Amino acid sequence: MTSLLTLDGLCKAYGAVKVADELSYDVTTGDALGVIGPNGAGKTSMFNLITGTVSPDSGTVTFAGQNVTGWSAAKRSHFGIARSFQVPQPFSNMTVFENAMVAATQSAGLYGREAEALCLDVLEKTELLSKANTPAGGLTLLGRKRLELTRALCAKPKLLLLDEIAGGLTEGECQSLVQTIKDIHASGVTIIWIEHVVHALLAVVDRLIVIDFGRKIAEGEPKAIMESPEVKEIYLGIEADA
Ligand SMILES: Nc1ncnc2c1ncn2[C@@H]1O[C@H](COP(=O)(O)OP(=O)(O)OP(=O)(O)O)[C@@H](O)[C@H]1O
Ligand SMILES: [Mg+2]
């Protein structure tokens, strides 16, 4: 298996706040990597560094064999990195289908029928086909989460970054979303998933990293990581069912 993403010594600080502190890890094609850590640990900032909306103070991001550290977010998106946002950010006045089309045309660079076919295919996978003509602003929270997934998948990503996509859902909604994410992973998309809802995360990922104060403090097999005293201490009170 080849390495798809490598973070090497990434550092980023906002004043005294270190959001990435010598952050290094490798993601192999086909991986499903989970990321946990306390609020404010730097998890979303790590996605900003991977997608290119934020530049590191030092260190490199290598994706699909290219050093993309100096690349714009748009160029990285065309090259196969897509994300869902912690707070869903749809175009509320546009329909679900139109939202998908924006991603298919602007991120995947498709036009006309090819773009439409991709959107329909993705909407079926994300279970939003029946809502294709609904304005995005009228969706439930689960619908908005599914639309985040849709928009990311319509960019035809090699690497899908999910930022707390299970947060705020009921248990039943969470389980249905987990199944969708499992299916997406099984279809060949490499995933990095940041999540506080640990039982949802553990149903999908095969490796876990723990971030605290921008540092990777643990990495390995999910069960072993969750049982380590250091992680238990950090998570005390955050997720009782972990
Ligand atoms: N653009 C910015 N300017 C200044 N500080 C920032 C900026 N972006 C993030 N921060 C700070 O960096 C820290 C890490 O934020 P980040 O959003 O990466 O955390 P997180 O691990 O995703 O947290 P959560 O679990 O709450 O989503 C926080 O203290 C945040 O306030
Ligand atoms: Mg975050």
Coordinates of N, CA and C and ligand atoms in Angstrom, one line a residue:
M1 N 0.8 -1.2 0.0 CA 0.0 0.0 0.0 C 0.9 1.3 0.0
T2 N 0.5 2.2 -0.8 CA 1.3 3.5 -0.9 C 0.7 4.5 0.1
S3 N 1.6 5.4 0.5 CA 1.3 6.5 1.4 C 0.5 7.5 0.6
L4 N -0.7 7.9 1.1 CA -1.5 8.9 0.4 C -1.2 10.3 1.0
L5 N -1.1 10.4 2.3 CA -0.9 11.7 3.0 C 0.2 11.5 4.0
T6 N 1.1 12.5 4.0 CA 2.1 12.5 5.1 C 2.2 13.9 5.7
L7 N 2.0 14.0 7.0 CA 2.3 15.2 7.7 C 3.6 15.1 8.4
D8 N 4.5 16.0 8.1 CA 5.9 15.9 8.7 C 6.3 17.1 9.4
G9 N 6.3 17.0 10.7 CA 6.7 18.1 11.6 C 5.9 19.4 11.5
L10 N 4.6 19.3 11.3 CA 3.8 20.5 11.1 C 3.7 21.3 12.4
C11 N 4.0 22.6 12.3 CA 3.8 23.5 13.5 C 3.0 24.7 13.0
K12 N 2.1 25.0 13.9 CA 1.3 26.2 13.7 C 0.8 26.8 15.0
A13 N 1.0 28.1 15.2 CA 0.6 28.7 16.5 C -0.2 30.0 16.2
Y14 N -1.2 30.3 17.0 CA -1.8 31.6 17.0 C -1.4 32.3 18.3
G15 N -0.5 33.1 18.2 CA 0.1 33.7 19.4 C 0.7 32.6 20.2
A16 N 0.2 32.6 21.5 CA 0.8 31.6 22.4 C 0.1 30.2 22.2
V17 N -1.0 30.1 21.4 CA -1.7 28.9 21.3 C -1.2 28.0 20.2
K18 N -0.6 26.9 20.6 CA -0.1 26.0 19.6 C -1.2 25.0 19.1
V19 N -1.6 25.1 17.8 CA -2.6 24.2 17.3 C -2.0 23.0 16.6
A20 N -0.8 23.1 16.2 CA 0.0 22.0 15.6 C 1.4 22.1 16.2
D21 N 1.9 21.0 16.8 CA 3.2 21.0 17.5 C 3.9 19.8 17.0
E22 N 4.8 20.0 16.0 CA 5.6 18.8 15.5 C 4.7 17.7 15.1
L23 N 3.6 18.0 14.4 CA 2.6 16.9 14.1 C 3.0 16.1 12.9
S24 N 3.2 14.8 13.1 CA 3.6 14.0 12.0 C 2.8 12.7 12.0
Y25 N 2.3 12.3 10.9 CA 1.8 10.9 10.7 C 1.6 10.6 9.2
D26 N 1.3 9.4 9.0 CA 1.2 8.9 7.6 C -0.2 8.3 7.4
V27 N -0.8 8.5 6.3 CA -2.1 7.8 6.0 C -1.9 7.1 4.7
T28 N -2.2 5.8 4.7 CA -2.0 4.9 3.6 C -3.3 4.9 2.8
T29 N -3.2 4.7 1.5 CA -4.4 4.6 0.7 C -5.3 3.5 1.2
G30 N -6.6 3.8 1.4 CA -7.5 2.8 1.9 C -7.7 2.9 3.5
D31 N -6.9 3.7 4.1 CA -7.0 3.8 5.6 C -8.3 4.4 6.0
A32 N -8.8 4.1 7.2 CA -9.8 4.9 7.9 C -9.2 5.3 9.2
L33 N -8.8 6.5 9.3 CA -8.1 7.0 10.5 C -9.0 7.9 11.4
G34 N -9.1 7.6 12.6 CA -9.9 8.4 13.6 C -9.0 9.3 14.3
V35 N -9.6 10.5 14.6 CA -8.8 11.5 15.4 C -9.7 12.0 16.5
I36 N -9.1 11.9 17.8 CA -9.8 12.4 18.9 C -8.9 13.3 19.7
G37 N -9.6 14.1 20.6 CA -8.8 15.0 21.4 C -9.8 16.0 22.0
P38 N -9.4 16.7 23.1 CA -10.3 17.6 23.8 C -10.6 18.8 22.9
N39 N -11.6 19.5 23.3 CA -12.0 20.8 22.6 C -10.8 21.7 22.6
G40 N -10.6 22.3 21.4 CA -9.5 23.3 21.3 C -8.1 22.6 21.2
A41 N -8.1 21.3 21.0 CA -6.8 20.6 20.9 C -6.0 20.9 19.5
G42 N -6.8 21.3 18.5 CA -6.2 21.6 17.2 C -6.6 20.7 16.1
K43 N -7.7 20.0 16.4 CA -8.1 19.0 15.4 C -8.6 19.6 14.1
T44 N -9.5 20.6 14.2 CA -10.0 21.3 13.0 C -8.9 22.1 12.4
S45 N -8.0 22.6 13.2 CA -6.8 23.3 12.6 C -6.0 22.4 11.8
M46 N -5.9 21.1 12.2 CA -5.1 20.1 11.4 C -5.8 19.9 10.1
F47 N -7.1 19.9 10.0 CA -7.8 19.8 8.7 C -7.5 21.1 7.9
N48 N -7.5 22.2 8.5 CA -7.2 23.5 7.8 C -5.8 23.4 7.2
L49 N -4.9 22.8 7.9 CA -3.5 22.7 7.4 C -3.4 21.7 6.2
I50 N -4.3 20.6 6.3 CA -4.2 19.6 5.3 C -4.9 20.1 4.0
T51 N -6.0 20.9 4.2 CA -6.8 21.4 3.0 C -6.2 22.6 2.4
G52 N -5.3 23.3 3.2 CA -4.7 24.5 2.7 C -5.3 25.8 3.0
T53 N -6.4 25.8 3.8 CA -7.0 27.1 4.2 C -6.1 27.9 5.2
V54 N -5.2 27.1 5.8 CA -4.2 27.7 6.7 C -2.8 27.2 6.4
S55 N -1.8 28.1 6.4 CA -0.4 27.6 6.1 C 0.3 27.3 7.4
P56 N 1.2 26.3 7.4 CA 1.9 26.0 8.7 C 3.0 27.0 8.9
D57 N 3.5 27.1 10.1 CA 4.7 27.9 10.4 C 5.9 27.2 9.9
S58 N 5.9 25.9 10.0 CA 6.9 25.0 9.5 C 6.4 23.6 9.4
G59 N 7.1 22.7 8.7 CA 6.7 21.4 8.4 C 6.1 21.3 7.0
T60 N 5.8 20.0 6.6 CA 5.3 19.8 5.2 C 4.0 18.9 5.2
V61 N 3.2 19.1 4.2 CA 2.1 18.2 3.9 C 2.4 17.6 2.5
T62 N 2.5 16.3 2.5 CA 2.7 15.6 1.2 C 1.4 14.8 0.9
F63 N 0.9 15.0 -0.3 CA -0.3 14.3 -0.7 C -0.2 13.7 -2.1
A64 N -0.5 12.4 -2.2 CA -0.3 11.6 -3.5 C 1.0 11.9 -4.1
G65 N 2.0 11.9 -3.3 CA 3.4 12.0 -3.8 C 3.9 13.4 -4.1
Q66 N 3.1 14.4 -3.9 CA 3.4 15.8 -4.1 C 3.5 16.6 -2.8
N67 N 4.6 17.4 -2.7 CA 4.6 18.3 -1.6 C 3.6 19.5 -1.9
V68 N 2.5 19.4 -1.2 CA 1.4 20.4 -1.5 C 1.4 21.6 -0.5
T69 N 2.4 21.6 0.4 CA 2.4 22.6 1.5 C 2.2 24.0 1.0
G70 N 2.7 24.4 -0.2 CA 2.5 25.7 -0.7 C 1.3 25.9 -1.6
W71 N 0.6 24.8 -1.8 CA -0.6 24.9 -2.7 C -1.8 25.6 -2.1
S72 N -2.6 26.2 -3.0 CA -3.8 26.8 -2.5 C -4.8 25.7 -2.1
A73 N -5.9 26.1 -1.4 CA -6.9 25.1 -1.0 C -7.6 24.6 -2.3
A74 N -7.9 25.5 -3.3 CA -8.5 25.1 -4.5 C -7.7 24.1 -5.3
K75 N -6.4 24.3 -5.3 CA -5.6 23.3 -6.1 C -5.6 21.9 -5.4
R76 N -5.5 22.0 -4.0 CA -5.6 20.7 -3.3 C -6.9 20.0 -3.5
S77 N -8.0 20.8 -3.5 CA -9.3 20.2 -3.7 C -9.4 19.5 -5.1
H78 N -8.9 20.2 -6.1 CA -8.9 19.6 -7.5 C -8.0 18.3 -7.5
F79 N -7.0 18.3 -6.6 CA -6.1 17.1 -6.6 C -6.6 16.0 -5.7
G80 N -7.7 16.2 -5.0 CA -8.4 15.0 -4.4 C -8.6 15.1 -2.9
I81 N -8.5 16.3 -2.3 CA -8.7 16.4 -0.8 C -10.1 17.1 -0.6
A82 N -11.0 16.5 0.1 CA -12.3 17.1 0.3 C -12.6 17.0 1.8
R83 N -13.4 17.9 2.3 CA -13.8 17.9 3.7 C -15.2 18.2 3.9
S84 N -15.7 17.7 5.1 CA -17.0 18.2 5.6 C -16.7 19.1 6.7
F85 N -17.5 20.1 6.9 CA -17.3 21.1 8.0 C -18.0 20.8 9.3
Q86 N -17.3 21.1 10.4 CA -17.9 20.9 11.7 C -19.3 21.5 11.8
V87 N -19.4 22.7 11.4 CA -20.7 23.4 11.3 C -21.1 23.3 9.8
P88 N -22.2 22.6 9.4 CA -22.6 22.5 8.0 C -22.7 23.8 7.3
Q89 N -22.1 23.9 6.1 CA -22.1 25.2 5.5 C -22.7 25.1 4.1
P90 N -24.0 24.7 4.0 CA -24.6 24.6 2.6 C -25.0 26.0 2.1
F91 N -25.3 26.1 0.8 CA -25.9 27.3 0.3 C -27.4 27.1 0.6
S92 N -27.9 27.8 1.6 CA -29.2 27.4 2.1 C -30.4 27.7 1.2
N93 N -30.2 28.7 0.3 CA -31.3 29.0 -0.7 C -31.3 28.2 -1.9
M94 N -30.2 27.4 -2.1 CA -30.2 26.5 -3.2 C -30.7 25.1 -2.8
T95 N -31.1 24.4 -3.8 CA -31.6 23.0 -3.5 C -30.4 22.1 -3.2
V96 N -30.7 20.9 -2.7 CA -29.7 19.9 -2.4 C -29.0 19.6 -3.7
F97 N -29.7 19.4 -4.8 CA -29.0 19.0 -6.0 C -28.1 20.2 -6.5
E98 N -28.6 21.4 -6.4 CA -27.7 22.5 -6.8 C -26.5 22.6 -5.9
N99 N -26.6 22.4 -4.7 CA -25.4 22.3 -3.8 C -24.4 21.3 -4.3
A100 N -25.0 20.1 -4.6 CA -24.1 19.1 -5.1 C -23.4 19.5 -6.4
M101 N -24.2 20.1 -7.3 CA -23.6 20.6 -8.6 C -22.5 21.6 -8.4
V102 N -22.6 22.4 -7.4 CA -21.5 23.4 -7.2 C -20.2 22.6 -6.9
A103 N -20.3 21.6 -6.1 CA -19.1 20.8 -5.8 C -18.6 20.1 -7.0
A104 N -19.5 19.5 -7.8 CA -19.2 18.7 -8.9 C -18.5 19.5 -10.0
T105 N -19.0 20.8 -10.2 CA -18.4 21.6 -11.2 C -17.1 22.3 -10.7
Q106 N -17.2 22.9 -9.5 CA -16.1 23.7 -9.1 C -15.0 22.9 -8.5
S107 N -15.3 21.8 -7.8 CA -14.2 21.0 -7.2 C -13.7 19.9 -8.1
A108 N -14.7 19.1 -8.6 CA -14.3 18.0 -9.5 C -14.1 18.5 -10.9
G109 N -14.5 19.7 -11.3 CA -14.2 20.2 -12.6 C -15.0 19.6 -13.7
L110 N -16.2 19.1 -13.4 CA -17.1 18.4 -14.4 C -18.1 19.4 -14.9
Y111 N -18.7 19.1 -16.1 CA -19.7 19.9 -16.6 C -20.9 19.1 -17.1
G112 N -22.0 19.8 -17.3 CA -23.2 19.2 -17.9 C -23.6 17.9 -17.4
R113 N -23.9 16.9 -18.3 CA -24.4 15.6 -17.9 C -23.5 14.8 -17.0
E114 N -22.2 15.0 -17.3 CA -21.2 14.3 -16.4 C -21.3 14.7 -15.0
A115 N -21.5 16.0 -14.8 CA -21.6 16.5 -13.4 C -22.9 16.1 -12.8
E116 N -24.0 16.1 -13.6 CA -25.3 15.7 -13.1 C -25.3 14.2 -12.7
A117 N -24.7 13.4 -13.5 CA -24.6 12.0 -13.3 C -23.9 11.7 -12.0
L118 N -22.8 12.4 -11.8 CA -22.0 12.2 -10.5 C -22.9 12.6 -9.3
C119 N -23.6 13.8 -9.4 CA -24.4 14.2 -8.3 C -25.5 13.2 -8.0
L120 N -26.2 12.7 -9.0 CA -27.2 11.7 -8.7 C -26.7 10.5 -8.1
D121 N -25.5 10.0 -8.5 CA -24.9 8.9 -8.0 C -24.5 9.1 -6.5
V122 N -23.9 10.2 -6.2 CA -23.6 10.6 -4.8 C -24.8 10.7 -4.0
L123 N -25.8 11.4 -4.5 CA -27.0 11.6 -3.7 C -27.7 10.3 -3.3
E124 N -27.6 9.3 -4.2 CA -28.1 8.0 -3.9 C -27.3 7.4 -2.7
K125 N -26.0 7.5 -2.8 CA -25.2 6.9 -1.8 C -25.4 7.6 -0.4
T126 N -25.6 8.9 -0.5 CA -25.8 9.6 0.8 C -27.2 9.7 1.3
E127 N -28.1 9.0 0.5 CA -29.5 8.9 0.9 C -30.2 10.2 0.8
L128 N -29.9 11.1 -0.1 CA -30.5 12.4 -0.2 C -31.3 12.5 -1.5
L129 N -31.3 11.4 -2.3 CA -31.9 11.6 -3.6 C -33.3 12.1 -3.6
S130 N -34.1 11.6 -2.6 CA -35.5 12.0 -2.4 C -35.6 13.5 -2.0
K131 N -34.5 14.1 -1.6 CA -34.5 15.5 -1.1 C -33.8 16.4 -2.2
A132 N -33.6 15.8 -3.4 CA -32.8 16.6 -4.3 C -33.3 18.0 -4.6
N133 N -34.6 18.1 -4.6 CA -35.2 19.4 -5.0 C -35.6 20.3 -3.7
T134 N -35.2 19.8 -2.6 CA -35.5 20.5 -1.3 C -34.4 21.6 -1.1
P135 N -34.9 22.8 -0.7 CA -33.9 23.8 -0.4 C -33.0 23.4 0.8
A136 N -31.7 23.6 0.7 CA -30.8 23.0 1.7 C -31.2 23.6 3.1
G137 N -31.7 24.8 3.1 CA -32.0 25.4 4.4 C -33.2 24.7 5.1
G138 N -33.9 23.9 4.4 CA -35.1 23.2 5.0 C -34.7 21.8 5.5
L139 N -33.5 21.4 5.4 CA -33.1 20.1 5.8 C -33.0 20.0 7.3
T140 N -33.2 18.8 7.9 CA -33.0 18.5 9.3 C -31.5 18.5 9.5
L141 N -31.0 18.4 10.8 CA -29.6 18.3 11.1 C -29.0 17.1 10.4
L142 N -29.6 15.9 10.4 CA -29.1 14.8 9.7 C -29.0 15.1 8.2
G143 N -30.0 15.7 7.7 CA -30.0 16.0 6.2 C -28.8 17.0 5.9
R144 N -28.6 18.0 6.8 CA -27.5 18.9 6.5 C -26.1 18.2 6.6
K145 N -26.0 17.2 7.6 CA -24.8 16.4 7.7 C -24.6 15.6 6.4
R146 N -25.7 15.0 5.9 CA -25.6 14.2 4.7 C -25.3 15.1 3.5
L147 N -25.7 16.3 3.5 CA -25.4 17.2 2.4 C -23.9 17.6 2.5
E148 N -23.3 17.7 3.7 CA -21.9 18.0 3.8 C -21.1 16.8 3.2
L149 N -21.6 15.6 3.5 CA -21.0 14.4 2.9 C -21.1 14.4 1.3
T150 N -22.3 14.8 0.9 CA -22.6 14.8 -0.6 C -21.6 15.8 -1.2
R151 N -21.6 17.0 -0.7 CA -20.7 18.1 -1.3 C -19.3 17.6 -1.4
A152 N -18.8 17.0 -0.3 CA -17.4 16.5 -0.3 C -17.2 15.4 -1.3
L153 N -18.2 14.5 -1.4 CA -18.0 13.4 -2.4 C -18.1 13.8 -3.8
C154 N -18.9 14.9 -4.0 CA -19.0 15.4 -5.4 C -17.7 16.1 -5.9
A155 N -16.8 16.2 -5.0 CA -15.5 16.7 -5.4 C -14.6 15.5 -5.9
K156 N -15.1 14.3 -5.9 CA -14.4 13.1 -6.2 C -13.1 12.9 -5.5
P157 N -13.2 12.9 -4.2 CA -11.9 12.9 -3.4 C -11.2 11.6 -3.3
K158 N -9.9 11.6 -3.2 CA -9.1 10.4 -2.8 C -9.1 10.4 -1.3
L159 N -9.1 11.6 -0.7 CA -9.1 11.7 0.8 C -10.2 12.5 1.3
L160 N -11.0 11.9 2.1 CA -12.2 12.6 2.7 C -12.0 12.9 4.2
L161 N -12.1 14.1 4.5 CA -11.9 14.6 5.9 C -13.2 14.9 6.5
L162 N -13.6 14.2 7.6 CA -14.9 14.4 8.2 C -14.6 15.1 9.6
D163 N -15.3 16.2 9.8 CA -15.1 16.9 11.1 C -16.3 16.9 11.9
E164 N -16.4 16.0 12.9 CA -17.5 15.9 13.8 C -18.8 15.8 13.1
I165 N -18.9 14.9 12.2 CA -20.1 14.8 11.4 C -21.2 14.1 12.2
A166 N -20.9 13.4 13.2 CA -21.9 12.6 14.0 C -22.5 13.5 15.2
G167 N -21.9 14.6 15.4 CA -22.3 15.4 16.6 C -23.7 15.9 16.5
G168 N -24.4 15.8 17.6 CA -25.8 16.4 17.7 C -26.9 15.5 17.1
L169 N -26.5 14.3 16.6 CA -27.6 13.4 16.1 C -28.1 12.5 17.2
T170 N -29.3 11.9 16.9 CA -29.9 10.9 17.8 C -29.1 9.6 17.5
E171 N -29.3 8.6 18.4 CA -28.5 7.4 18.2 C -28.9 6.7 16.9
G172 N -30.2 6.7 16.6 CA -30.6 6.1 15.3 C -30.1 6.8 14.1
E173 N -30.1 8.1 14.1 CA -29.5 8.9 13.0 C -28.0 8.7 12.9
C174 N -27.4 8.6 14.1 CA -25.9 8.4 14.1 C -25.6 7.0 13.4
Q175 N -26.4 6.0 13.8 CA -26.1 4.7 13.2 C -26.3 4.6 11.7
S176 N -27.3 5.4 11.2 CA -27.5 5.4 9.8 C -26.4 6.1 9.1
L177 N -25.9 7.2 9.7 CA -24.8 7.9 9.1 C -23.5 7.1 9.1
V178 N -23.3 6.3 10.2 CA -22.1 5.5 10.3 C -22.2 4.4 9.2
Q179 N -23.3 3.9 8.9 CA -23.4 2.9 7.8 C -23.1 3.5 6.4
T180 N -23.5 4.8 6.2 CA -23.2 5.5 5.0 C -21.7 5.7 4.9
I181 N -21.1 6.1 6.0 CA -19.6 6.3 6.0 C -18.8 5.0 5.7
K182 N -19.3 4.0 6.4 CA -18.7 2.6 6.1 C -18.8 2.3 4.6
D183 N -19.9 2.5 4.0 CA -20.1 2.2 2.6 C -19.1 3.1 1.7
I184 N -19.0 4.3 2.1 CA -18.1 5.2 1.3 C -16.7 4.7 1.5
H185 N -16.3 4.4 2.7 CA -14.9 3.8 2.9 C -14.7 2.5 2.1
A186 N -15.7 1.7 2.1 CA -15.6 0.4 1.4 C -15.5 0.6 -0.1
S187 N -16.0 1.8 -0.6 CA -16.0 2.0 -2.0 C -14.6 2.5 -2.5
G188 N -13.7 2.7 -1.5 CA -12.3 3.0 -1.8 C -11.8 4.4 -1.4
V189 N -12.6 5.1 -0.7 CA -12.2 6.5 -0.3 C -11.5 6.4 1.0
T190 N -10.3 7.0 1.1 CA -9.5 7.0 2.3 C -10.1 8.1 3.2
I191 N -10.2 7.8 4.5 CA -10.9 8.7 5.4 C -10.1 9.1 6.6
I192 N -10.1 10.4 7.0 CA -9.7 10.8 8.3 C -10.9 11.4 9.0
W193 N -11.3 10.9 10.1 CA -12.5 11.4 10.8 C -12.2 11.9 12.2
I194 N -12.5 13.1 12.4 CA -12.4 13.7 13.7 C -13.8 13.6 14.4
E195 N -13.8 13.0 15.6 CA -15.2 12.8 16.2 C -15.1 12.7 17.7
H196 N -16.0 13.4 18.3 CA -16.2 13.2 19.8 C -17.1 12.1 20.1
V197 N -18.0 11.7 19.2 CA -18.9 10.6 19.4 C -18.1 9.3 19.1
V198 N -17.4 8.8 20.2 CA -16.3 7.8 20.0 C -16.9 6.5 19.5
H199 N -18.1 6.1 20.0 CA -18.6 4.8 19.6 C -18.9 4.8 18.1
A200 N -19.3 5.9 17.5 CA -19.5 6.0 16.1 C -18.2 5.9 15.3
L201 N -17.2 6.6 15.8 CA -15.9 6.5 15.2 C -15.3 5.1 15.2
L202 N -15.4 4.5 16.4 CA -14.8 3.1 16.5 C -15.5 2.1 15.6
A203 N -16.7 2.4 15.2 CA -17.4 1.5 14.3 C -16.8 1.5 12.9
V204 N -16.0 2.5 12.6 CA -15.5 2.7 11.2 C -14.0 2.6 11.1
V205 N -13.3 3.3 12.0 CA -11.8 3.5 11.8 C -11.0 2.2 12.2
D206 N -9.9 2.1 11.6 CA -9.0 1.0 12.0 C -7.7 1.5 12.7
R207 N -7.6 2.8 12.8 CA -6.5 3.3 13.6 C -6.9 4.7 14.2
L208 N -6.3 5.0 15.3 CA -6.7 6.2 16.0 C -5.5 7.0 16.4
I209 N -5.6 8.3 16.2 CA -4.6 9.2 16.8 C -5.3 10.1 17.8
V210 N -4.5 10.5 18.8 CA -5.1 11.4 19.9 C -4.2 12.7 19.8
I211 N -4.9 13.8 19.8 CA -4.2 15.1 19.7 C -4.6 15.9 21.0
D212 N -3.6 16.5 21.5 CA -3.8 17.4 22.7 C -2.8 18.6 22.6
F213 N -3.2 19.8 22.7 CA -2.4 20.9 22.5 C -1.6 20.9 21.2
G214 N -2.2 20.4 20.2 CA -1.5 20.4 18.9 C -0.5 19.2 18.7
R215 N -0.3 18.4 19.8 CA 0.6 17.3 19.7 C -0.1 16.0 19.5
K216 N 0.5 15.1 18.8 CA 0.0 13.8 18.7 C 0.5 13.0 20.0
I217 N -0.4 12.6 20.8 CA 0.1 12.0 22.1 C -0.1 10.5 22.1
A218 N -0.8 10.0 21.1 CA -1.0 8.5 21.0 C -1.4 8.2 19.6
E219 N -1.0 7.0 19.1 CA -1.4 6.5 17.8 C -1.4 5.0 17.8
G220 N -2.5 4.4 17.3 CA -2.5 2.9 17.2 C -3.8 2.3 17.0
E221 N -3.9 1.1 17.4 CA -5.2 0.3 17.3 C -6.2 0.9 18.2
P222 N -7.4 1.2 17.7 CA -8.4 2.0 18.5 C -8.7 1.5 19.9
K223 N -8.9 0.2 20.1 CA -9.3 -0.2 21.4 C -8.1 0.0 22.4
A224 N -6.9 -0.3 22.0 CA -5.8 -0.2 22.9 C -5.6 1.3 23.2
I225 N -5.8 2.2 22.2 CA -5.6 3.6 22.5 C -6.7 4.1 23.5
M226 N -7.9 3.7 23.3 CA -9.0 4.1 24.2 C -8.8 3.6 25.7
E227 N -8.0 2.5 25.8 CA -7.8 1.9 27.1 C -6.6 2.5 27.8
S228 N -5.8 3.2 27.1 CA -4.5 3.7 27.7 C -4.9 4.8 28.7
P229 N -4.2 4.7 29.9 CA -4.5 5.6 31.0 C -4.4 7.1 30.6
E230 N -3.5 7.5 29.7 CA -3.3 8.9 29.3 C -4.6 9.4 28.6
V231 N -5.1 8.5 27.7 CA -6.3 8.9 26.9 C -7.5 8.9 27.8
K232 N -7.6 7.9 28.7 CA -8.7 7.9 29.7 C -8.8 9.2 30.5
E233 N -7.6 9.6 30.9 CA -7.6 10.8 31.7 C -8.1 12.1 30.9
I234 N -7.6 12.2 29.7 CA -8.0 13.3 28.8 C -9.5 13.2 28.6
Y235 N -10.0 12.0 28.4 CA -11.4 11.8 28.0 C -12.4 11.7 29.2
L236 N -11.9 11.7 30.4 CA -12.7 11.6 31.6 C -13.8 12.7 31.5
G237 N -15.0 12.2 31.5 CA -16.1 13.2 31.5 C -16.5 13.6 30.1
I238 N -15.8 13.3 29.1 CA -16.2 13.7 27.7 C -17.1 12.7 27.1
E239 N -16.8 11.4 27.2 CA -17.6 10.4 26.5 C -17.7 9.2 27.4
A240 N -18.8 9.1 28.2 CA -18.9 8.1 29.2 C -18.9 6.7 28.5
D241 N -19.4 6.6 27.3 CA -19.6 5.2 26.7 C -18.3 4.7 26.0
A242 N -17.2 5.6 26.0 CA -16.0 5.2 25.3 C -15.4 3.9 25.9
Ligands
LIG1 N1 -7.8 31.6 13.1 C1 -7.5 31.5 14.4 N2 -7.0 32.5 15.2 C2 -6.8 32.4 16.5 N3 -7.0 31.3 17.2 C3 -7.5 30.2 16.5 C4 -7.8 30.3 15.1 N4 -8.3 29.1 14.8 C5 -8.3 28.3 15.9 N5 -7.8 29.0 16.9 C6 -7.7 28.5 18.3 O1 -6.9 27.3 18.2 C7 -7.3 26.3 19.2 C8 -7.6 25.1 18.4 O2 -8.8 25.2 17.6 P1 -9.4 24.0 16.8 O3 -10.7 24.6 16.2 O4 -8.4 23.5 15.9 O5 -9.7 23.0 17.9 P2 -10.5 21.6 17.8 O6 -9.6 20.5 18.4 O7 -11.1 21.4 16.5 O8 -11.7 21.8 18.9 P3 -13.2 21.3 18.9 O9 -13.2 19.9 19.4 O10 -13.9 22.2 19.9 O11 -13.8 21.5 17.6 C9 -8.5 26.9 19.9 O12 -8.0 27.5 21.1 C10 -9.0 28.0 18.9 O13 -9.6 29.1 19.6
MG2 MG -13.0 21.3 15.7

